[in-house]
């Protein structure tokens, strides 16, 4: 299944629900491009990973690129709703300590 990215503005936050897989360079780069575009007009981006079925090294790399890009601008990218497999991958690679992760969009928006 190809990666589908939607954009939903909410105040000065852009919520980007992701559906599909982040398992090829092309799909992964689409995520960092969507974040980069959203950061032009938003202070914060929430990547909703609930619909993501799988992530590979390219996908992980682009999540890090998105995080670094936001940080360099004094902005924030938050990851929410990762399924068990994606959460385990973030833990295994220790990215859980680098990326801001939350259980839901609502939880990410509260902070």
Short mmCIF file of N, CA and C in Angstrom, two decimals:
data_model
loop_
_atom_site.label_atom_id
_atom_site.label_comp_id
_atom_site.label_asym_id
_atom_site.label_seq_id
_atom_site.Cartn_x
_atom_site.Cartn_y
_atom_site.Cartn_z
N UNK A 1 0.83 -1.18 0.00
CA UNK A 1 0.00 0.00 0.00
C UNK A 1 0.88 1.25 0.00
N UNK A 2 0.64 2.13 -0.93
CA UNK A 2 1.38 3.37 -1.04
C UNK A 2 1.05 4.28 0.14
N UNK A 3 2.00 5.12 0.52
CA UNK A 3 1.82 6.03 1.64
C UNK A 3 0.90 7.18 1.23
N UNK A 4 -0.10 7.44 2.07
CA UNK A 4 -1.03 8.53 1.85
C UNK A 4 -0.87 9.52 2.99
N UNK A 5 -0.62 10.78 2.66
CA UNK A 5 -0.44 11.84 3.65
C UNK A 5 -1.53 12.88 3.47
N UNK A 6 -2.19 13.20 4.54
CA UNK A 6 -3.23 14.22 4.54
C UNK A 6 -2.71 15.38 5.37
N UNK A 7 -3.28 16.54 5.23
CA UNK A 7 -2.90 17.68 6.06
C UNK A 7 -4.15 18.29 6.67
N UNK A 8 -4.13 18.43 8.00
CA UNK A 8 -5.27 19.00 8.73
C UNK A 8 -4.78 20.09 9.67
N UNK A 9 -4.97 21.35 9.29
CA UNK A 9 -4.54 22.43 10.18
C UNK A 9 -5.44 22.51 11.42
N UNK A 10 -4.81 22.82 12.55
CA UNK A 10 -5.53 23.02 13.80
C UNK A 10 -4.81 24.12 14.57
N UNK A 11 -5.27 25.37 14.39
CA UNK A 11 -4.58 26.51 14.98
C UNK A 11 -3.21 26.65 14.35
N UNK A 12 -2.17 26.75 15.19
CA UNK A 12 -0.81 26.85 14.64
C UNK A 12 -0.10 25.50 14.61
N UNK A 13 -0.92 24.44 14.62
CA UNK A 13 -0.41 23.07 14.51
C UNK A 13 -0.96 22.43 13.24
N UNK A 14 -0.11 21.69 12.54
CA UNK A 14 -0.55 20.93 11.38
C UNK A 14 -0.51 19.46 11.75
N UNK A 15 -1.66 18.81 11.65
CA UNK A 15 -1.75 17.37 11.90
C UNK A 15 -1.66 16.67 10.54
N UNK A 16 -0.75 15.71 10.44
CA UNK A 16 -0.57 14.97 9.19
C UNK A 16 -0.84 13.48 9.46
N UNK A 17 -2.07 13.02 9.18
CA UNK A 17 -2.34 11.58 9.29
C UNK A 17 -1.62 10.84 8.15
N UNK A 18 -0.93 9.76 8.51
CA UNK A 18 -0.19 8.96 7.54
C UNK A 18 -0.83 7.58 7.46
N UNK A 19 -1.07 7.11 6.23
CA UNK A 19 -1.64 5.77 6.04
C UNK A 19 -0.82 5.04 4.99
N UNK A 20 -0.47 3.81 5.31
CA UNK A 20 0.30 3.00 4.37
C UNK A 20 1.62 2.58 4.99
N UNK A 21 2.66 2.54 4.15
CA UNK A 21 3.97 2.09 4.61
C UNK A 21 5.02 3.15 4.33
N UNK A 22 6.00 3.23 5.19
CA UNK A 22 7.18 4.09 4.98
C UNK A 22 8.35 3.14 4.77
N UNK A 23 8.32 2.43 3.64
CA UNK A 23 9.34 1.40 3.44
C UNK A 23 10.18 1.59 2.18
N UNK A 24 10.02 2.67 1.51
CA UNK A 24 10.90 2.94 0.37
C UNK A 24 11.37 4.38 0.48
N UNK A 25 12.47 4.64 -0.14
CA UNK A 25 13.04 5.99 -0.08
C UNK A 25 12.02 7.03 -0.55
N UNK A 26 11.31 6.74 -1.61
CA UNK A 26 10.33 7.68 -2.17
C UNK A 26 9.23 8.00 -1.16
N UNK A 27 8.67 6.97 -0.53
CA UNK A 27 7.61 7.18 0.47
C UNK A 27 8.15 7.92 1.68
N UNK A 28 9.34 7.56 2.12
CA UNK A 28 9.93 8.18 3.30
C UNK A 28 10.21 9.66 3.06
N UNK A 29 10.75 9.99 1.91
CA UNK A 29 11.04 11.39 1.58
C UNK A 29 9.75 12.20 1.53
N UNK A 30 8.66 11.60 1.11
CA UNK A 30 7.38 12.31 1.08
C UNK A 30 6.99 12.80 2.48
N UNK A 31 7.33 12.03 3.51
CA UNK A 31 7.02 12.43 4.88
C UNK A 31 7.82 13.68 5.26
N UNK A 32 9.12 13.66 5.04
CA UNK A 32 9.93 14.83 5.42
C UNK A 32 9.56 16.05 4.59
N UNK A 33 9.17 15.86 3.34
CA UNK A 33 8.71 17.00 2.52
C UNK A 33 7.41 17.57 3.06
N UNK A 34 6.49 16.70 3.45
CA UNK A 34 5.22 17.16 4.01
C UNK A 34 5.45 17.93 5.30
N UNK A 35 6.36 17.45 6.13
CA UNK A 35 6.69 18.15 7.37
C UNK A 35 7.33 19.49 7.06
N UNK A 36 8.27 19.51 6.15
CA UNK A 36 8.95 20.75 5.77
C UNK A 36 7.94 21.78 5.26
N UNK A 37 7.02 21.36 4.41
CA UNK A 37 5.97 22.26 3.91
C UNK A 37 5.11 22.78 5.06
N UNK A 38 4.73 21.90 5.97
CA UNK A 38 3.87 22.28 7.09
C UNK A 38 4.57 23.26 8.02
N UNK A 39 5.87 23.10 8.19
CA UNK A 39 6.62 23.99 9.09
C UNK A 39 6.73 25.41 8.56
N UNK A 40 6.45 25.60 7.29
CA UNK A 40 6.47 26.96 6.73
C UNK A 40 5.36 27.82 7.33
N UNK A 41 4.25 27.17 7.70
CA UNK A 41 3.10 27.93 8.20
C UNK A 41 2.67 27.53 9.61
N UNK A 42 3.28 26.51 10.17
CA UNK A 42 2.87 26.00 11.48
C UNK A 42 4.05 25.97 12.44
N UNK A 43 3.75 26.17 13.70
CA UNK A 43 4.76 26.12 14.75
C UNK A 43 5.08 24.68 15.14
N UNK A 44 4.09 23.82 14.92
CA UNK A 44 4.20 22.43 15.36
C UNK A 44 3.54 21.51 14.33
N UNK A 45 4.14 20.33 14.16
CA UNK A 45 3.58 19.32 13.27
C UNK A 45 3.37 18.05 14.09
N UNK A 46 2.18 17.47 13.96
CA UNK A 46 1.87 16.20 14.60
C UNK A 46 1.72 15.16 13.50
N UNK A 47 2.64 14.20 13.47
CA UNK A 47 2.56 13.09 12.51
C UNK A 47 1.77 11.97 13.16
N UNK A 48 0.59 11.71 12.63
CA UNK A 48 -0.27 10.65 13.16
C UNK A 48 0.08 9.36 12.44
N UNK A 49 0.77 8.47 13.14
CA UNK A 49 1.28 7.23 12.55
C UNK A 49 0.33 6.05 12.73
N UNK A 50 -0.87 6.32 13.22
CA UNK A 50 -1.81 5.23 13.49
C UNK A 50 -2.06 4.35 12.27
N UNK A 51 -2.10 4.94 11.09
CA UNK A 51 -2.38 4.18 9.88
C UNK A 51 -1.14 3.63 9.19
N UNK A 52 0.03 3.78 9.81
CA UNK A 52 1.28 3.30 9.21
C UNK A 52 1.45 1.82 9.55
N UNK A 53 1.60 1.02 8.51
CA UNK A 53 1.70 -0.43 8.68
C UNK A 53 3.12 -0.93 8.82
N UNK A 54 4.08 -0.15 8.37
CA UNK A 54 5.47 -0.58 8.46
C UNK A 54 6.43 0.56 8.18
N UNK A 55 7.60 0.50 8.80
CA UNK A 55 8.64 1.50 8.61
C UNK A 55 9.97 0.76 8.46
N UNK A 56 10.78 1.19 7.50
CA UNK A 56 12.12 0.61 7.36
C UNK A 56 13.16 1.69 7.68
N UNK A 57 14.41 1.42 7.39
CA UNK A 57 15.48 2.36 7.73
C UNK A 57 15.31 3.71 7.02
N UNK A 58 14.80 3.69 5.80
CA UNK A 58 14.56 4.95 5.09
C UNK A 58 13.50 5.77 5.81
N UNK A 59 12.45 5.11 6.25
CA UNK A 59 11.39 5.79 6.99
C UNK A 59 11.89 6.36 8.29
N UNK A 60 12.67 5.58 9.04
CA UNK A 60 13.25 6.07 10.30
C UNK A 60 14.14 7.27 10.04
N UNK A 61 14.96 7.17 9.01
CA UNK A 61 15.86 8.27 8.67
C UNK A 61 15.11 9.56 8.39
N UNK A 62 14.01 9.46 7.66
CA UNK A 62 13.25 10.66 7.32
C UNK A 62 12.49 11.22 8.52
N UNK A 63 12.10 10.37 9.47
CA UNK A 63 11.51 10.88 10.72
C UNK A 63 12.54 11.70 11.49
N UNK A 64 13.78 11.24 11.47
CA UNK A 64 14.86 11.99 12.12
C UNK A 64 15.13 13.29 11.38
N UNK A 65 15.14 13.25 10.05
CA UNK A 65 15.33 14.47 9.25
C UNK A 65 14.24 15.49 9.58
N UNK A 66 13.00 15.04 9.67
CA UNK A 66 11.89 15.93 10.01
C UNK A 66 12.09 16.54 11.39
N UNK A 67 12.50 15.73 12.34
CA UNK A 67 12.74 16.20 13.71
C UNK A 67 13.85 17.26 13.73
N UNK A 68 14.96 16.99 13.07
CA UNK A 68 16.09 17.92 13.05
C UNK A 68 15.71 19.22 12.37
N UNK A 69 15.01 19.11 11.25
CA UNK A 69 14.58 20.30 10.51
C UNK A 69 13.72 21.20 11.39
N UNK A 70 12.79 20.61 12.12
CA UNK A 70 11.92 21.39 13.01
C UNK A 70 12.74 22.03 14.12
N UNK A 71 13.62 21.26 14.73
CA UNK A 71 14.44 21.77 15.84
C UNK A 71 15.28 22.95 15.40
N UNK A 72 15.85 22.88 14.20
CA UNK A 72 16.68 23.97 13.69
C UNK A 72 15.89 25.26 13.52
N UNK A 73 14.58 25.13 13.36
CA UNK A 73 13.71 26.30 13.20
C UNK A 73 13.04 26.72 14.51
N UNK A 74 13.38 26.03 15.59
CA UNK A 74 12.75 26.31 16.88
C UNK A 74 11.31 25.83 16.92
N UNK A 75 11.00 24.81 16.12
CA UNK A 75 9.65 24.26 16.03
C UNK A 75 9.67 22.81 16.47
N UNK A 76 8.52 22.15 16.44
CA UNK A 76 8.40 20.81 16.99
C UNK A 76 7.68 19.87 16.04
N UNK A 77 8.16 18.62 15.97
CA UNK A 77 7.45 17.54 15.30
C UNK A 77 7.17 16.48 16.36
N UNK A 78 5.91 16.08 16.46
CA UNK A 78 5.50 15.06 17.41
C UNK A 78 4.96 13.86 16.65
N UNK A 79 5.27 12.66 17.12
CA UNK A 79 4.79 11.42 16.52
C UNK A 79 3.72 10.85 17.45
N UNK A 80 2.60 10.45 16.87
CA UNK A 80 1.53 9.88 17.69
C UNK A 80 0.97 8.61 17.06
N UNK A 81 0.38 7.78 17.90
CA UNK A 81 -0.38 6.63 17.43
C UNK A 81 0.39 5.52 16.78
N UNK A 82 1.69 5.41 17.04
CA UNK A 82 2.47 4.34 16.42
C UNK A 82 1.99 2.98 16.90
N UNK A 83 1.83 2.04 15.97
CA UNK A 83 1.41 0.69 16.36
C UNK A 83 2.57 -0.01 17.08
N UNK A 84 2.30 -1.20 17.55
CA UNK A 84 3.29 -1.93 18.35
C UNK A 84 4.60 -2.15 17.59
N UNK A 85 4.52 -2.56 16.33
CA UNK A 85 5.73 -2.84 15.56
C UNK A 85 6.57 -1.58 15.36
N UNK A 86 5.92 -0.47 15.05
CA UNK A 86 6.64 0.79 14.85
C UNK A 86 7.22 1.27 16.18
N UNK A 87 6.44 1.16 17.26
CA UNK A 87 6.93 1.55 18.59
C UNK A 87 8.15 0.73 18.99
N UNK A 88 8.10 -0.58 18.74
CA UNK A 88 9.23 -1.44 19.07
C UNK A 88 10.47 -1.07 18.27
N UNK A 89 10.28 -0.70 17.01
CA UNK A 89 11.40 -0.28 16.17
C UNK A 89 12.01 1.02 16.71
N UNK A 90 11.16 1.96 17.14
CA UNK A 90 11.67 3.20 17.72
C UNK A 90 12.45 2.92 19.01
N UNK A 91 11.97 1.97 19.79
CA UNK A 91 12.67 1.59 21.02
C UNK A 91 13.99 0.88 20.71
N UNK A 92 13.96 -0.06 19.78
CA UNK A 92 15.14 -0.83 19.42
C UNK A 92 16.27 0.07 18.91
N UNK A 93 15.91 1.09 18.15
CA UNK A 93 16.91 2.01 17.58
C UNK A 93 17.22 3.17 18.51
N UNK A 94 16.56 3.20 19.66
CA UNK A 94 16.71 4.25 20.67
C UNK A 94 16.21 5.61 20.17
N UNK A 95 15.46 5.63 19.09
CA UNK A 95 14.89 6.89 18.61
C UNK A 95 13.76 7.36 19.51
N UNK A 96 13.24 6.48 20.33
CA UNK A 96 12.19 6.84 21.28
C UNK A 96 12.68 7.93 22.23
N UNK A 97 14.00 7.98 22.46
CA UNK A 97 14.57 8.99 23.35
C UNK A 97 14.84 10.31 22.63
N UNK A 98 14.77 10.30 21.31
CA UNK A 98 15.05 11.49 20.51
C UNK A 98 13.76 12.12 19.99
N UNK A 99 12.86 11.30 19.48
CA UNK A 99 11.62 11.79 18.89
C UNK A 99 10.54 11.95 19.96
N UNK A 100 9.77 13.02 19.85
CA UNK A 100 8.67 13.25 20.78
C UNK A 100 7.51 12.36 20.38
N UNK A 101 7.16 11.39 21.22
CA UNK A 101 6.08 10.44 20.90
C UNK A 101 4.97 10.54 21.93
N UNK A 102 3.74 10.38 21.45
CA UNK A 102 2.55 10.47 22.28
C UNK A 102 1.58 9.38 21.86
N UNK A 103 0.67 8.98 22.75
CA UNK A 103 -0.26 7.91 22.40
C UNK A 103 -1.35 8.35 21.42
N UNK A 104 -1.67 9.65 21.39
CA UNK A 104 -2.76 10.13 20.53
C UNK A 104 -2.53 11.58 20.12
N UNK A 105 -3.30 12.01 19.12
CA UNK A 105 -3.24 13.42 18.69
C UNK A 105 -3.66 14.32 19.85
N UNK A 106 -4.72 13.94 20.54
CA UNK A 106 -5.21 14.75 21.66
C UNK A 106 -4.12 14.94 22.72
N UNK A 107 -3.41 13.88 23.04
CA UNK A 107 -2.33 13.98 24.04
C UNK A 107 -1.21 14.90 23.56
N UNK A 108 -0.86 14.83 22.29
CA UNK A 108 0.19 15.67 21.74
C UNK A 108 -0.22 17.13 21.70
N UNK A 109 -1.49 17.39 21.48
CA UNK A 109 -1.99 18.76 21.38
C UNK A 109 -2.12 19.43 22.75
N UNK A 110 -2.20 18.64 23.82
CA UNK A 110 -2.34 19.18 25.16
C UNK A 110 -1.07 19.87 25.63
N UNK A 111 0.06 19.41 25.14
CA UNK A 111 1.35 19.90 25.65
C UNK A 111 1.85 21.06 24.82
#
